[in-house]
Tab-separated table of C-alpha atoms and ligand atoms in Angstrom:
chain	number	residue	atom	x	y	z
A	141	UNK	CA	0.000	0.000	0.000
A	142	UNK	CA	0.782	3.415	-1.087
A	143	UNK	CA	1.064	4.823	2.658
A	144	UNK	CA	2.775	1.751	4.074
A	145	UNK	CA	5.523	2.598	1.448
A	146	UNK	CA	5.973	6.087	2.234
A	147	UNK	CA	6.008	5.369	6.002
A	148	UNK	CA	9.008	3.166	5.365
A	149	UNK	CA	10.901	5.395	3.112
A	150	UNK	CA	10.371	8.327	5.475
A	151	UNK	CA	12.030	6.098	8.084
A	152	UNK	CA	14.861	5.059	6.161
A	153	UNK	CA	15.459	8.534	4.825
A	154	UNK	CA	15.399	9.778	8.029
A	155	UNK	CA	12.424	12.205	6.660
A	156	UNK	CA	9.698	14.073	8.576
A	157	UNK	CA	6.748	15.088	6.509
A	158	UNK	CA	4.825	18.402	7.190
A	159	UNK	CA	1.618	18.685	5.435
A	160	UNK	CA	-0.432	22.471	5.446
A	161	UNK	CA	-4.328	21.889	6.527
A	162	UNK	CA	-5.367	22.502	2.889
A	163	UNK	CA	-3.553	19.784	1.514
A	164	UNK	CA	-5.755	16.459	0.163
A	165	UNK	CA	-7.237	14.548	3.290
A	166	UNK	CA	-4.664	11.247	2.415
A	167	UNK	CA	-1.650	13.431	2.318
A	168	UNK	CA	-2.555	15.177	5.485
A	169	UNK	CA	-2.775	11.302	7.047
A	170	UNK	CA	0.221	10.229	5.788
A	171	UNK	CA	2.304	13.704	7.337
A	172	UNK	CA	3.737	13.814	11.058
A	173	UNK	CA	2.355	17.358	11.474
A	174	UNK	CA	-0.822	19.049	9.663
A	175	UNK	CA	-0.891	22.701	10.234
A	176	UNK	CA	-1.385	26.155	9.532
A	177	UNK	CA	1.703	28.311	7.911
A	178	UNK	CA	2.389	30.039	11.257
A	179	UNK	CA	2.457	25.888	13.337
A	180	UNK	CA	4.228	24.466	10.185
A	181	UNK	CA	7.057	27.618	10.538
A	182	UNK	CA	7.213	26.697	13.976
A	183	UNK	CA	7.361	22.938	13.660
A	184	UNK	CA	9.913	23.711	10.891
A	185	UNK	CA	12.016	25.553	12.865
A	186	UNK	CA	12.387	23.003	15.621
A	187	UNK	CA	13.014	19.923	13.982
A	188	UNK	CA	15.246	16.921	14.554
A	189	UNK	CA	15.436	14.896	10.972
A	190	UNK	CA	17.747	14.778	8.331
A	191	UNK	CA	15.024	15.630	5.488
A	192	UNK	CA	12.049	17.550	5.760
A	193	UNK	CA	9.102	16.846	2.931
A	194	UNK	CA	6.845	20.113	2.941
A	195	UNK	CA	3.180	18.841	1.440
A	196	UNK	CA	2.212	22.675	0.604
A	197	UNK	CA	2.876	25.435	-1.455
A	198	UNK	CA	6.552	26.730	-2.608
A	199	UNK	CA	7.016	29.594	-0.371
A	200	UNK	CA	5.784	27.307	2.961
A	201	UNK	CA	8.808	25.087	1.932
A	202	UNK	CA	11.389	27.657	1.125
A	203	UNK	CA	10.016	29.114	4.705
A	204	UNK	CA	11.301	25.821	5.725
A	205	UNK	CA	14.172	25.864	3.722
A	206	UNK	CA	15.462	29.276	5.390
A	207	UNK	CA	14.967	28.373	8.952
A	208	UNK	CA	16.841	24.688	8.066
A	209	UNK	CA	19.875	25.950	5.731
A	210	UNK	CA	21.660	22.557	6.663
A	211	UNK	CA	19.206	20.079	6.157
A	212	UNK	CA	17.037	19.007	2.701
A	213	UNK	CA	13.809	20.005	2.584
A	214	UNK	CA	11.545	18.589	-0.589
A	215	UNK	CA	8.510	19.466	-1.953
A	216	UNK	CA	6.236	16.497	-4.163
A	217	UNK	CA	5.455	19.065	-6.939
A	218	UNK	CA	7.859	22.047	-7.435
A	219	UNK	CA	5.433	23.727	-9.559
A	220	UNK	CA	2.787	24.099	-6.726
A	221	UNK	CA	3.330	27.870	-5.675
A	222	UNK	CA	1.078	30.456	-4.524
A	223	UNK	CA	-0.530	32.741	-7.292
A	224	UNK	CA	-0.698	35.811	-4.503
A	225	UNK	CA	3.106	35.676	-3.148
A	226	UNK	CA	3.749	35.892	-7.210
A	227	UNK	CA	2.000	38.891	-7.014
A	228	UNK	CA	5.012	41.430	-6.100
A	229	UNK	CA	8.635	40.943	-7.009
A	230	UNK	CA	10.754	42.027	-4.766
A	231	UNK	CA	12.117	45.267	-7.616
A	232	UNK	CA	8.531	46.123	-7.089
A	233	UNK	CA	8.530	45.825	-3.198
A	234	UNK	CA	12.088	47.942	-3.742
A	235	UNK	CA	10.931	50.764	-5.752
A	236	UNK	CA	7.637	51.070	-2.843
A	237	UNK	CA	10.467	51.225	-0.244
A	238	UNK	CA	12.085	54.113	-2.465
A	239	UNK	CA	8.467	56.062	-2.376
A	240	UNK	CA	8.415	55.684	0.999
A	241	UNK	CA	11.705	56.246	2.289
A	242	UNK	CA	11.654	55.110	6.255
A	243	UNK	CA	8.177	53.251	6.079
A	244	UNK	CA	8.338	49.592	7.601
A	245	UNK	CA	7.888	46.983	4.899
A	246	UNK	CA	6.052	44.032	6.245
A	247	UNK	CA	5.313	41.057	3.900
A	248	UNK	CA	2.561	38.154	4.419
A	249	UNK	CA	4.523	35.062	4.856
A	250	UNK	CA	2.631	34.059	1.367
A	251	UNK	CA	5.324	35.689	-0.463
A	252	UNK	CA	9.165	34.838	-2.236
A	253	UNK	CA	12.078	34.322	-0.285
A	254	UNK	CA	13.471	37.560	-1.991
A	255	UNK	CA	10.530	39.603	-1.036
A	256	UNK	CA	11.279	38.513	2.470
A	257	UNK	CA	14.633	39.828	1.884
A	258	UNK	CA	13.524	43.389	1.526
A	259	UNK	CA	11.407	43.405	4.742
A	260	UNK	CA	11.859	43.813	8.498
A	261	UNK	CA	9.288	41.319	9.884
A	262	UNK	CA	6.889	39.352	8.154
A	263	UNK	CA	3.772	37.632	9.367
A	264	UNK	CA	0.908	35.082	8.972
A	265	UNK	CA	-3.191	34.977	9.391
A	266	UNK	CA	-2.420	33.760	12.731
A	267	UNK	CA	-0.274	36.537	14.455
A	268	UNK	CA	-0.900	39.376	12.154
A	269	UNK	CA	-2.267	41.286	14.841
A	270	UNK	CA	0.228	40.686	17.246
A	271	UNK	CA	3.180	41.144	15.438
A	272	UNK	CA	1.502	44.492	13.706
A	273	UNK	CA	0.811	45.567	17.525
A	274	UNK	CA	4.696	45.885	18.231
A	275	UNK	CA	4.557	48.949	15.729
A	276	UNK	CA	4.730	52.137	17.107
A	277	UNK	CA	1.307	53.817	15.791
A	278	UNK	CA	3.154	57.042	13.764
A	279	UNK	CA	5.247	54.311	12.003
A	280	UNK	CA	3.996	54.151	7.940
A	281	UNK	CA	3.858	50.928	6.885
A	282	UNK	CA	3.685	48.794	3.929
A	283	UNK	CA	1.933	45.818	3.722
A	284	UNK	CA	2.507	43.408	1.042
A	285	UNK	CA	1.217	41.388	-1.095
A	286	UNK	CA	-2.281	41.034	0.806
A	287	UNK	CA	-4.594	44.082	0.378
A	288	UNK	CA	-7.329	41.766	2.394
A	289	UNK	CA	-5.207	40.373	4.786
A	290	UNK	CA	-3.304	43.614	5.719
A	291	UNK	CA	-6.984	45.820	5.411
A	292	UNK	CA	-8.486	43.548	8.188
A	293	UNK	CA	-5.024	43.649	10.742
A	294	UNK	CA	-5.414	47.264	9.931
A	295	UNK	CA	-8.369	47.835	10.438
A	296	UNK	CA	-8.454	45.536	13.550
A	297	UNK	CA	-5.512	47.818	14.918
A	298	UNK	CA	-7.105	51.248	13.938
A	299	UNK	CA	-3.990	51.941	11.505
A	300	UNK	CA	-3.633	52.411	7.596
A	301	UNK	CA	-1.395	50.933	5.806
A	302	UNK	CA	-0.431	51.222	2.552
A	303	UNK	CA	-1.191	47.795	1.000
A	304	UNK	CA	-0.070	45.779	-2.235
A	305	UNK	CA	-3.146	44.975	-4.276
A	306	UNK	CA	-2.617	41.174	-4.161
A	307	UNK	CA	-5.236	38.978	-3.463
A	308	UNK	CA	-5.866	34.999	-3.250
A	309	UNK	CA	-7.693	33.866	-5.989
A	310	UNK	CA	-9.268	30.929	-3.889
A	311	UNK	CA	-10.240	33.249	-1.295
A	312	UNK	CA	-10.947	36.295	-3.324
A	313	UNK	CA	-13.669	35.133	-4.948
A	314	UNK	CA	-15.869	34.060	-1.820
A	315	UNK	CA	-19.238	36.682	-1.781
A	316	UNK	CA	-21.926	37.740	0.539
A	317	UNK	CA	-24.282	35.846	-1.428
A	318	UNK	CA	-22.518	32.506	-0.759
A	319	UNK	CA	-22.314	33.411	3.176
A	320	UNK	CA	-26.214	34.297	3.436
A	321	UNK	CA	-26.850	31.312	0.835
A	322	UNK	CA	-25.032	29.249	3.852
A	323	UNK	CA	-26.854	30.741	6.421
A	324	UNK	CA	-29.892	29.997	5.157
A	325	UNK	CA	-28.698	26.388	4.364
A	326	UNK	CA	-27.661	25.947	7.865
A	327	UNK	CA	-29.716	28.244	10.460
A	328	UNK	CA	-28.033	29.748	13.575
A	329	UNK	CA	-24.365	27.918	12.543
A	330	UNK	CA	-21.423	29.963	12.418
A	331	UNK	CA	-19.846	31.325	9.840
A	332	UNK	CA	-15.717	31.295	10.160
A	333	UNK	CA	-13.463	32.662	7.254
A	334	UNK	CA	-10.042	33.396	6.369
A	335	UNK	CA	-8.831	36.834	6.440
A	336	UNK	CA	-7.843	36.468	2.907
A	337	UNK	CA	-11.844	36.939	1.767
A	338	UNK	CA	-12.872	40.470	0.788
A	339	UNK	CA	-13.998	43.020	3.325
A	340	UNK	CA	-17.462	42.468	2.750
A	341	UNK	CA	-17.444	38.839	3.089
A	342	UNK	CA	-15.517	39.301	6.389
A	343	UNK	CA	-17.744	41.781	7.598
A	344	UNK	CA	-20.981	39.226	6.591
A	345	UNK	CA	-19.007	36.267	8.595
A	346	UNK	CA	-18.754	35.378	12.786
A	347	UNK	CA	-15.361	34.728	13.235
A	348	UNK	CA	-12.120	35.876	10.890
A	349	UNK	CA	-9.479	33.200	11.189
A	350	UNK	CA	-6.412	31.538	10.653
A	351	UNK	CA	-6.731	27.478	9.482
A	352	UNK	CA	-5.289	27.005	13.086
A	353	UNK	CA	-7.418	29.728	13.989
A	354	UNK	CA	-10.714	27.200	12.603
A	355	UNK	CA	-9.581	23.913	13.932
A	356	UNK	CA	-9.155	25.474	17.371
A	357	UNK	CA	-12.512	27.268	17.219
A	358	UNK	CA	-14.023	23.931	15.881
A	359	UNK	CA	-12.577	22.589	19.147
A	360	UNK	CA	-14.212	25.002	21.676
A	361	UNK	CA	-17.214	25.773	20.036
A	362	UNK	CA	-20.682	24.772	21.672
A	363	UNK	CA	-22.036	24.632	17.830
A	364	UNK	CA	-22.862	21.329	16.140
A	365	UNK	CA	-23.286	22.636	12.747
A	366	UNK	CA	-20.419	25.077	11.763
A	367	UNK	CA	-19.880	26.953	8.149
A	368	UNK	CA	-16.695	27.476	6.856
A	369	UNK	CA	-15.071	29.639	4.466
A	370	UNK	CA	-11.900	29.062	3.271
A	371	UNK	CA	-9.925	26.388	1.158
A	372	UNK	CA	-12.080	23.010	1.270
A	373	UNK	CA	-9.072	20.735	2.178
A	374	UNK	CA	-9.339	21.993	5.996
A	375	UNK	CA	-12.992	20.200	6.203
A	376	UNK	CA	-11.104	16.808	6.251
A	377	UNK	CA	-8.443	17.686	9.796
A	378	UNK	CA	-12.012	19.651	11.487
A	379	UNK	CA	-14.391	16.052	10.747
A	380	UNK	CA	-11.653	13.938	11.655
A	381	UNK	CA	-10.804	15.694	14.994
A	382	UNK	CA	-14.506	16.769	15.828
A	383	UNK	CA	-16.649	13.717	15.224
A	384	UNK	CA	-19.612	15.147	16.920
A	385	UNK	CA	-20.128	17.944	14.926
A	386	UNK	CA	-20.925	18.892	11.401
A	387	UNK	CA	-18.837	21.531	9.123
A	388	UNK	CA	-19.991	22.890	5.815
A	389	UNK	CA	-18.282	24.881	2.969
A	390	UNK	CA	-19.679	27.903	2.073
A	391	UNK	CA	-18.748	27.037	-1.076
A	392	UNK	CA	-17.572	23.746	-2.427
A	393	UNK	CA	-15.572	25.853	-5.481
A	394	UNK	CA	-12.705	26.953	-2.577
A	395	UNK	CA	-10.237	24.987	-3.742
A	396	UNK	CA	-6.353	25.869	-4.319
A	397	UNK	CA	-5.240	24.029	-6.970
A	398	UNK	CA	-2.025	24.028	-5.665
A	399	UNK	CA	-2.193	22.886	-2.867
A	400	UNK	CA	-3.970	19.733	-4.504
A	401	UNK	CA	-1.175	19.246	-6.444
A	402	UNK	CA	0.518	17.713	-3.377
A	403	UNK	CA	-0.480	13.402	-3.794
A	404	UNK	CA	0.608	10.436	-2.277
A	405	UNK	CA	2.183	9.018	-5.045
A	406	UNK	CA	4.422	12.735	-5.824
A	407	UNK	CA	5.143	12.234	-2.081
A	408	UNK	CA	6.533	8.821	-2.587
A	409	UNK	CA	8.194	9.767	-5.914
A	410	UNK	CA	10.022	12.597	-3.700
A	411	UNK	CA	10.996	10.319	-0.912
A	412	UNK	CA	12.060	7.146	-3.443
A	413	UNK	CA	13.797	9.913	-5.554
A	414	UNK	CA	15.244	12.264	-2.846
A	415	UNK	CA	13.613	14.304	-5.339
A	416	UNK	CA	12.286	18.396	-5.726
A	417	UNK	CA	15.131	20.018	-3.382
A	418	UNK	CA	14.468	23.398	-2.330
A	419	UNK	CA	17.105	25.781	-2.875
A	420	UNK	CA	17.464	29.176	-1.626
A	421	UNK	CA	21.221	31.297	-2.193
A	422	UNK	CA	22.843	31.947	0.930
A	423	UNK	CA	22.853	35.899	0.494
A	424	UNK	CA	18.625	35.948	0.091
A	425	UNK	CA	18.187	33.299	2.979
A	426	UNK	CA	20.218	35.405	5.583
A	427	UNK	CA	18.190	38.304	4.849
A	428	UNK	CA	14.601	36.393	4.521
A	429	UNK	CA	15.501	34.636	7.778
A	430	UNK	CA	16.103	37.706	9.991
A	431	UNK	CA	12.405	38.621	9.023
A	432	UNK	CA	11.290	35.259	9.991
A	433	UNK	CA	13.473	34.886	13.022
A	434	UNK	CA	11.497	38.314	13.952
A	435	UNK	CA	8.087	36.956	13.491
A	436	UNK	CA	8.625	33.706	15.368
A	437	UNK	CA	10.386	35.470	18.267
A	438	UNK	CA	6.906	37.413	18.483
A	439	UNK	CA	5.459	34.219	20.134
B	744	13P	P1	-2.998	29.817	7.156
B	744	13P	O1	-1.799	30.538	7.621
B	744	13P	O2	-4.246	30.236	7.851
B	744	13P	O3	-2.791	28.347	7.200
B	744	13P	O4	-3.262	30.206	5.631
B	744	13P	C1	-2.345	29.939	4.631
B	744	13P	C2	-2.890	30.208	3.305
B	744	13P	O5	-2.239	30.069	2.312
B	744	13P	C3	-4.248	30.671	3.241
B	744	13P	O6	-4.640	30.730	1.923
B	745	SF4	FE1	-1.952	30.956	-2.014
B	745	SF4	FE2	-4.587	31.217	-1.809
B	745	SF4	FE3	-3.545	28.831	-2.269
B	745	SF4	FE4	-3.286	30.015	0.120
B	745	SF4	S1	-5.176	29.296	-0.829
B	745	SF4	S2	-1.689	28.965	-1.022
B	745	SF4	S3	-3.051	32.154	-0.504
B	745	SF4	S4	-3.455	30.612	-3.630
């Protein structure tokens, strides 16, 4: 069996496998650790293996990468990256610096390990807030490439910011129709989303959070029917660990098609091959890691 075979070559490669909560529900069985970016940074950051095989997209693994400089990290498919973190190169993200000459740059950690480069601290869904906090409030800053995600810590934080028009295209094209469409599907449930959704949809939803943000929610929550609105691959990780209650997509179309590019058998092929090594030069990764190192140290 397909599993059994990756479970031994992950043990005689010495191999840990990380897989992000969007990722198909058999790859997220077959990794050690299913998170969200901020856990799977963390979990990155602390481990003890030889190899590390990322089941995400290309920036979560160069994340990886950074943080690990002396170990491999893999990825199944090398051509699953993140449409939004493509969104801003980092000549772009230079010539906003040179408009704005002192303003903090702050990047999403969806975004290249050369865009990282060019900023002080960079952040995910899950700490945005905090780590935005630890700016003084007469400090201009630049938020990149998330208009949605920066708009909601900004607006959460009573600042503005001047924000890269990126967007997720999975998350981007969630409406207010869909939420009430829910609602009315599943009376007096909750509605959680991603901060990546458009103002409007965030404003129509309960709860605004992170994919670790959702499972622990789903944990907690009194609810037994609860609606969710991000990427459809999370729905597997919140049935499996909350049998007694019962989640629904807004919208069955929320997929990431990269993310699904992530199988067992690519995983296998990577392991068997030693295959997809994630390289990032020396002179980037020292600069992309201080921003990191900044955001984890946040707590
Ligand atoms: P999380 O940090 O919430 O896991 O989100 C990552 C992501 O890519 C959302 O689209
Ligand atoms: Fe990127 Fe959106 Fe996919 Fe997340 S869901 S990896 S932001 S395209």
């Amino acid at each position: 069996m397909l599993l059994d075979e990756i479970r031994d070559l992950a043990r005689s490669r010495g191999a840990v496998i990380l897989a992000h909560n969007y990722c198909r529900g058999e790859v997220q069985d077959a990794a050690d650790f299913t998170g969200d970016s901020l856990e799977l940074a963390r979990k990155a950051a602390g481990v003890d293996a030889d190899v590390i095989v990322f089941c995400g997209v290309y920036f979560m693994a160069e994340t990886a990468k950074i943080l690990n400089p002396a170990r491999k990290v893999l990825i199944p498919d090398p051509t699953a990256g993140c449409p939004m973190a493509d969104m801003i190169t980092a000549g772009q993200l230079r010539e906003l610096k040179a408009r704005h000459p002192g303003a903090a740059a702050v990047c999403y950690v969806n975004s290249t390990a050369e865009v990282k480069a060019e900023c002080e601290i960079c952040v995910t869904s899950g700490n945005a807030e905090k780590v935005m906090a630890t700016f003084p409030p007469d400090r201009e800053v630049l938020f990149v490439p998330d208009r949605h995600l920066g708009g909601h810590v900004a607006g959460l934080l009573g600042r503005e910011y001047v924000l890269w028009p990126g967007y997720c295209p999975t998350h981007a094209a969630l409406t207010v129709k869909a939420i009430e469409a829910a609602r009315r599907r599943h009376p007096g449930a909750p509605v959680l989303v991603h901060p990546e959704c458009a103002r409007d949809v965030r404003e129509a939803a309960d709860e605004r959070l992170s994919t670790g943000g959702m499972c622990r929610f789903a944990r907690e929550t009194a609810a037994e029917d609860v609606i969710v609105g991000t990427e459809t691959g999370i729905l597997h990780r919140l049935r499996r660990e909350n049998p007694g209650r019962r989640f629904h997509p807004v919208s069955e179309r929320m997929i990431c098609p990269n993310m699904k590019k992530n199988t067992l058998e690519n995983l296998r092929d990577a392991l068997a091959g030693m295959q997809h090594e994630v390289v990032v030069p020396e002179a980037i990764a020292a600069r992309a890691r201080i921003a990191i190192e900044r955001m984890l140290a946040c707590g």
